[in-house]
């Protein structure tokens, strides 16, 4: 692992993806084979390690993780990469600052995604993990280039967005950052849905949103060059 938290070799990248897949399953962010995870490989900047499609996480092995080029070509691995590969390759091509991606189907976040609702900055943790409230990307068919393209704007100044009628997409300067963002989105979405029946849910004051963004969220991206430290 490099100092920046990006795995150095294909082997390290595969082991890291498997580790976070197990966490994703145990923490109920997905069930069975849903969702997917990928990471850049520090020693081979043109390649990423990504989960295979339709493979159960509890028996997933490092050798099952597929190594692909940023154009989607399989470089190494005996399984097919996830059908949602464009969500990963497009973000890596467009964003040199992104080195880890986590896509989940977590229940409370999926409820918001089904309703087409955004998740406002109602709790401090969401701002620290994602940079502020997050929005639901416009509708697109699953596993298409369109679905990937439509996430570019919602993710421009955030570490996560919701995919309409689908789930959660989280990005980060490391897989760990993206994974944390996906976890926090689920927790805050659950709190939001519990609070909503009692009336409008107040947001964190705007000046505190800005303060938390600058002191807690932006530094995580700061080492990665194109750090998105500003924006609404
Ligand atoms: Zn999905």
mmCIF file of C-alpha atoms and ligand atoms in Angstrom:
data_model
loop_
_atom_site.group_PDB
_atom_site.id
_atom_site.type_symbol
_atom_site.label_atom_id
_atom_site.label_comp_id
_atom_site.label_asym_id
_atom_site.label_seq_id
_atom_site.Cartn_x
_atom_site.Cartn_y
_atom_site.Cartn_z
ATOM 1 C CA UNK A 1 0.000 0.000 0.000
ATOM 2 C CA UNK A 2 1.309 3.474 -0.844
ATOM 3 C CA UNK A 3 1.334 6.357 1.635
ATOM 4 C CA UNK A 4 -1.714 7.784 -0.142
ATOM 5 C CA UNK A 5 -3.714 4.601 0.616
ATOM 6 C CA UNK A 6 -3.728 3.319 -2.983
ATOM 7 C CA UNK A 7 -2.620 -0.307 -3.416
ATOM 8 C CA UNK A 8 0.776 -0.643 -5.074
ATOM 9 C CA UNK A 9 0.398 -3.944 -6.941
ATOM 10 C CA UNK A 10 -2.334 -5.992 -8.635
ATOM 11 C CA UNK A 11 -2.195 -8.443 -5.732
ATOM 12 C CA UNK A 12 -2.662 -5.699 -3.121
ATOM 13 C CA UNK A 13 -5.460 -4.168 -5.177
ATOM 14 C CA UNK A 14 -7.302 -7.499 -5.425
ATOM 15 C CA UNK A 15 -6.961 -8.144 -1.692
ATOM 16 C CA UNK A 16 -8.198 -4.641 -0.875
ATOM 17 C CA UNK A 17 -11.263 -5.037 -3.100
ATOM 18 C CA UNK A 18 -12.103 -8.395 -1.465
ATOM 19 C CA UNK A 19 -11.698 -6.872 2.030
ATOM 20 C CA UNK A 20 -14.156 -4.081 1.278
ATOM 21 C CA UNK A 21 -16.578 -6.475 -0.469
ATOM 22 C CA UNK A 22 -16.726 -8.527 2.747
ATOM 23 C CA UNK A 23 -17.346 -5.374 4.773
ATOM 24 C CA UNK A 24 -20.027 -4.246 2.325
ATOM 25 C CA UNK A 25 -21.838 -7.580 2.723
ATOM 26 C CA UNK A 26 -21.485 -7.772 6.519
ATOM 27 C CA UNK A 27 -22.617 -4.175 6.987
ATOM 28 C CA UNK A 28 -25.766 -4.803 4.917
ATOM 29 C CA UNK A 29 -24.913 -2.317 2.199
ATOM 30 C CA UNK A 30 -25.653 -5.028 -0.391
ATOM 31 C CA UNK A 31 -27.004 -8.547 -0.457
ATOM 32 C CA UNK A 32 -25.635 -11.601 -2.300
ATOM 33 C CA UNK A 33 -23.955 -10.350 -5.511
ATOM 34 C CA UNK A 34 -25.304 -6.771 -5.747
ATOM 35 C CA UNK A 35 -23.075 -3.709 -5.984
ATOM 36 C CA UNK A 36 -19.418 -3.488 -6.977
ATOM 37 C CA UNK A 37 -16.057 -2.054 -5.900
ATOM 38 C CA UNK A 38 -12.899 -0.972 -7.716
ATOM 39 C CA UNK A 39 -9.521 0.599 -7.034
ATOM 40 C CA UNK A 40 -6.676 2.077 -9.031
ATOM 41 C CA UNK A 41 -3.290 0.339 -8.903
ATOM 42 C CA UNK A 42 -0.447 2.720 -8.034
ATOM 43 C CA UNK A 43 2.252 0.890 -10.014
ATOM 44 C CA UNK A 44 0.058 0.634 -13.146
ATOM 45 C CA UNK A 45 -1.881 3.899 -13.483
ATOM 46 C CA UNK A 46 -3.798 2.755 -16.575
ATOM 47 C CA UNK A 47 -5.354 -0.225 -14.801
ATOM 48 C CA UNK A 48 -7.991 -0.814 -12.142
ATOM 49 C CA UNK A 49 -9.019 -3.854 -10.100
ATOM 50 C CA UNK A 50 -12.796 -4.403 -10.143
ATOM 51 C CA UNK A 51 -15.284 -6.967 -8.843
ATOM 52 C CA UNK A 52 -16.578 -9.624 -11.239
ATOM 53 C CA UNK A 53 -20.254 -9.743 -12.188
ATOM 54 C CA UNK A 54 -22.730 -12.062 -10.447
ATOM 55 C CA UNK A 55 -20.269 -13.514 -7.929
ATOM 56 C CA UNK A 56 -21.224 -14.054 -4.272
ATOM 57 C CA UNK A 57 -19.151 -11.964 -1.857
ATOM 58 C CA UNK A 58 -18.828 -14.476 0.965
ATOM 59 C CA UNK A 59 -16.772 -16.836 -1.216
ATOM 60 C CA UNK A 60 -15.025 -14.161 -3.311
ATOM 61 C CA UNK A 61 -11.241 -14.680 -3.635
ATOM 62 C CA UNK A 62 -8.546 -12.170 -4.645
ATOM 63 C CA UNK A 63 -7.950 -14.066 -7.905
ATOM 64 C CA UNK A 64 -11.617 -13.514 -8.844
ATOM 65 C CA UNK A 65 -11.052 -9.752 -9.001
ATOM 66 C CA UNK A 66 -10.645 -8.611 -12.611
ATOM 67 C CA UNK A 67 -7.876 -6.282 -13.786
ATOM 68 C CA UNK A 68 -9.176 -3.968 -16.531
ATOM 69 C CA UNK A 69 -7.839 -1.064 -18.571
ATOM 70 C CA UNK A 70 -9.681 2.259 -18.461
ATOM 71 C CA UNK A 71 -11.318 1.490 -21.832
ATOM 72 C CA UNK A 72 -12.925 -1.585 -20.223
ATOM 73 C CA UNK A 73 -10.596 -4.175 -21.783
ATOM 74 C CA UNK A 74 -9.885 -7.134 -19.475
ATOM 75 C CA UNK A 75 -6.142 -7.364 -18.855
ATOM 76 C CA UNK A 76 -6.108 -10.221 -16.340
ATOM 77 C CA UNK A 77 -8.719 -12.470 -14.749
ATOM 78 C CA UNK A 78 -10.863 -15.446 -15.638
ATOM 79 C CA UNK A 79 -14.243 -13.885 -14.743
ATOM 80 C CA UNK A 80 -16.205 -11.115 -16.469
ATOM 81 C CA UNK A 81 -16.017 -7.694 -14.828
ATOM 82 C CA UNK A 82 -19.236 -6.274 -13.355
ATOM 83 C CA UNK A 83 -21.824 -5.221 -15.942
ATOM 84 C CA UNK A 84 -21.746 -1.805 -14.253
ATOM 85 C CA UNK A 85 -18.112 -1.325 -15.281
ATOM 86 C CA UNK A 86 -18.851 2.029 -17.034
ATOM 87 C CA UNK A 87 -19.664 3.544 -13.602
ATOM 88 C CA UNK A 88 -16.045 2.862 -12.709
ATOM 89 C CA UNK A 89 -14.061 3.386 -15.911
ATOM 90 C CA UNK A 90 -15.775 6.649 -16.802
ATOM 91 C CA UNK A 91 -15.056 8.171 -13.390
ATOM 92 C CA UNK A 92 -11.402 7.085 -13.506
ATOM 93 C CA UNK A 93 -10.952 8.477 -17.021
ATOM 94 C CA UNK A 94 -12.502 11.839 -16.135
ATOM 95 C CA UNK A 95 -11.178 12.251 -12.602
ATOM 96 C CA UNK A 96 -7.469 11.734 -11.909
ATOM 97 C CA UNK A 97 -8.250 12.500 -8.257
ATOM 98 C CA UNK A 98 -10.524 9.426 -7.933
ATOM 99 C CA UNK A 99 -8.736 6.195 -6.944
ATOM 100 C CA UNK A 100 -11.546 4.153 -5.368
ATOM 101 C CA UNK A 101 -15.219 3.544 -6.210
ATOM 102 C CA UNK A 102 -17.929 1.765 -4.219
ATOM 103 C CA UNK A 103 -21.415 1.094 -5.598
ATOM 104 C CA UNK A 104 -23.997 -0.228 -3.114
ATOM 105 C CA UNK A 105 -27.676 -1.153 -3.031
ATOM 106 C CA UNK A 106 -28.308 -0.158 0.595
ATOM 107 C CA UNK A 107 -31.970 -0.082 1.688
ATOM 108 C CA UNK A 108 -32.631 3.443 2.990
ATOM 109 C CA UNK A 109 -30.596 5.034 0.201
ATOM 110 C CA UNK A 110 -32.485 2.924 -2.337
ATOM 111 C CA UNK A 111 -35.774 4.217 -0.914
ATOM 112 C CA UNK A 112 -34.633 7.794 -1.616
ATOM 113 C CA UNK A 113 -33.331 6.755 -5.057
ATOM 114 C CA UNK A 114 -36.692 5.144 -5.852
ATOM 115 C CA UNK A 115 -38.512 8.334 -4.832
ATOM 116 C CA UNK A 116 -36.031 10.506 -6.725
ATOM 117 C CA UNK A 117 -35.315 12.439 -3.524
ATOM 118 C CA UNK A 118 -32.068 14.178 -2.616
ATOM 119 C CA UNK A 119 -30.387 13.758 0.781
ATOM 120 C CA UNK A 120 -29.910 17.211 2.341
ATOM 121 C CA UNK A 121 -27.106 18.076 4.787
ATOM 122 C CA UNK A 122 -29.132 17.223 7.908
ATOM 123 C CA UNK A 123 -26.285 15.641 9.911
ATOM 124 C CA UNK A 124 -22.630 16.581 10.397
ATOM 125 C CA UNK A 125 -21.398 13.137 9.340
ATOM 126 C CA UNK A 126 -22.780 13.475 5.818
ATOM 127 C CA UNK A 127 -20.881 16.715 5.249
ATOM 128 C CA UNK A 128 -17.621 15.290 6.632
ATOM 129 C CA UNK A 129 -17.910 12.108 4.551
ATOM 130 C CA UNK A 130 -19.430 13.443 1.317
ATOM 131 C CA UNK A 131 -18.828 17.202 1.281
ATOM 132 C CA UNK A 132 -22.465 18.189 1.895
ATOM 133 C CA UNK A 133 -25.937 17.018 0.963
ATOM 134 C CA UNK A 134 -26.073 14.690 -2.036
ATOM 135 C CA UNK A 135 -28.436 14.509 -4.984
ATOM 136 C CA UNK A 136 -30.083 11.779 -7.038
ATOM 137 C CA UNK A 137 -28.689 11.602 -10.579
ATOM 138 C CA UNK A 138 -31.226 11.691 -13.438
ATOM 139 C CA UNK A 139 -32.744 8.367 -14.524
ATOM 140 C CA UNK A 140 -30.797 6.081 -16.821
ATOM 141 C CA UNK A 141 -30.969 2.388 -17.694
ATOM 142 C CA UNK A 142 -28.801 0.212 -15.489
ATOM 143 C CA UNK A 143 -25.287 -0.793 -16.617
ATOM 144 C CA UNK A 144 -25.191 1.793 -19.436
ATOM 145 C CA UNK A 145 -22.663 4.479 -20.342
ATOM 146 C CA UNK A 146 -25.531 6.964 -19.838
ATOM 147 C CA UNK A 147 -25.911 5.974 -16.202
ATOM 148 C CA UNK A 148 -22.209 6.637 -15.712
ATOM 149 C CA UNK A 149 -22.232 9.943 -17.619
ATOM 150 C CA UNK A 150 -25.162 11.303 -15.612
ATOM 151 C CA UNK A 151 -23.210 10.882 -12.349
ATOM 152 C CA UNK A 152 -20.415 13.245 -13.397
ATOM 153 C CA UNK A 153 -22.184 16.437 -12.347
ATOM 154 C CA UNK A 154 -23.709 15.136 -9.059
ATOM 155 C CA UNK A 155 -20.218 13.914 -8.061
ATOM 156 C CA UNK A 156 -18.307 17.035 -9.125
ATOM 157 C CA UNK A 157 -18.110 18.431 -5.576
ATOM 158 C CA UNK A 158 -19.241 15.412 -3.567
ATOM 159 C CA UNK A 159 -18.021 11.935 -2.636
ATOM 160 C CA UNK A 160 -21.372 10.255 -3.386
ATOM 161 C CA UNK A 161 -24.644 10.498 -5.261
ATOM 162 C CA UNK A 162 -27.792 8.428 -5.573
ATOM 163 C CA UNK A 163 -28.583 6.614 -8.825
ATOM 164 C CA UNK A 164 -32.257 7.071 -9.699
ATOM 165 C CA UNK A 165 -34.306 3.885 -9.151
ATOM 166 C CA UNK A 166 -31.085 2.027 -8.405
ATOM 167 C CA UNK A 167 -28.649 2.672 -5.534
ATOM 168 C CA UNK A 168 -25.593 4.590 -4.332
ATOM 169 C CA UNK A 169 -22.362 5.542 -6.096
ATOM 170 C CA UNK A 170 -19.451 6.688 -3.918
ATOM 171 C CA UNK A 171 -16.004 7.852 -5.040
ATOM 172 C CA UNK A 172 -12.850 8.777 -3.190
ATOM 173 C CA UNK A 173 -9.121 9.408 -3.323
ATOM 174 C CA UNK A 174 -8.999 5.877 -1.841
ATOM 175 C CA UNK A 175 -11.412 2.928 -1.658
ATOM 176 C CA UNK A 176 -11.612 3.514 2.091
ATOM 177 C CA UNK A 177 -12.893 7.079 1.577
ATOM 178 C CA UNK A 178 -15.484 5.893 -0.955
ATOM 179 C CA UNK A 179 -16.555 3.043 1.310
ATOM 180 C CA UNK A 180 -16.956 5.354 4.293
ATOM 181 C CA UNK A 181 -19.045 7.713 2.146
ATOM 182 C CA UNK A 182 -21.328 4.826 1.100
ATOM 183 C CA UNK A 183 -21.759 3.779 4.759
ATOM 184 C CA UNK A 184 -22.544 7.300 5.913
ATOM 185 C CA UNK A 185 -25.034 7.862 3.078
ATOM 186 C CA UNK A 186 -26.953 4.781 4.214
ATOM 187 C CA UNK A 187 -26.966 5.855 7.872
ATOM 188 C CA UNK A 188 -28.077 9.399 7.112
ATOM 189 C CA UNK A 189 -30.687 8.232 4.579
ATOM 190 C CA UNK A 190 -32.114 5.957 7.269
ATOM 191 C CA UNK A 191 -32.189 8.808 9.807
ATOM 192 C CA UNK A 192 -33.811 11.105 7.229
ATOM 193 C CA UNK A 193 -36.587 8.618 6.477
ATOM 194 C CA UNK A 194 -37.224 8.150 10.227
ATOM 195 C CA UNK A 195 -37.325 11.919 10.823
ATOM 196 C CA UNK A 196 -39.450 12.910 7.806
ATOM 197 C CA UNK A 197 -42.826 11.790 9.258
ATOM 198 C CA UNK A 198 -42.358 14.343 12.065
ATOM 199 C CA UNK A 199 -42.149 17.305 9.689
ATOM 200 C CA UNK A 200 -39.504 19.153 7.698
ATOM 201 C CA UNK A 201 -36.021 18.061 8.822
ATOM 202 C CA UNK A 202 -33.799 21.086 9.555
ATOM 203 C CA UNK A 203 -30.462 21.283 7.759
ATOM 204 C CA UNK A 204 -27.090 22.033 9.352
ATOM 205 C CA UNK A 205 -26.574 25.844 9.193
ATOM 206 C CA UNK A 206 -24.896 26.858 5.918
ATOM 207 C CA UNK A 207 -21.823 28.377 7.581
ATOM 208 C CA UNK A 208 -21.233 25.150 9.472
ATOM 209 C CA UNK A 209 -21.691 23.120 6.291
ATOM 210 C CA UNK A 210 -18.900 25.208 4.737
ATOM 211 C CA UNK A 211 -16.694 24.863 7.831
ATOM 212 C CA UNK A 212 -17.055 21.075 7.993
ATOM 213 C CA UNK A 213 -16.424 20.775 4.250
ATOM 214 C CA UNK A 214 -13.199 22.727 4.473
ATOM 215 C CA UNK A 215 -11.838 21.210 7.674
ATOM 216 C CA UNK A 216 -12.956 17.578 7.424
ATOM 217 C CA UNK A 217 -13.925 16.617 3.858
ATOM 218 C CA UNK A 218 -11.661 18.649 1.572
ATOM 219 C CA UNK A 219 -8.351 17.609 3.248
ATOM 220 C CA UNK A 220 -9.019 13.973 2.282
ATOM 221 C CA UNK A 221 -8.893 15.008 -1.380
ATOM 222 C CA UNK A 222 -6.171 17.624 -1.043
ATOM 223 C CA UNK A 223 -3.231 15.352 -1.917
ATOM 224 C CA UNK A 224 -4.769 14.321 -5.190
ATOM 225 C CA UNK A 225 -4.163 17.385 -7.338
ATOM 226 C CA UNK A 226 -7.593 18.187 -8.753
ATOM 227 C CA UNK A 227 -9.103 18.508 -5.303
ATOM 228 C CA UNK A 228 -12.737 19.645 -5.408
ATOM 229 C CA UNK A 229 -12.455 21.985 -2.437
ATOM 230 C CA UNK A 230 -15.149 24.432 -3.508
ATOM 231 C CA UNK A 231 -18.660 24.332 -4.842
ATOM 232 C CA UNK A 232 -22.227 24.455 -3.727
HETATM 233 ZN ZN1 LIG B 1 -26.143 -1.548 -9.154
#
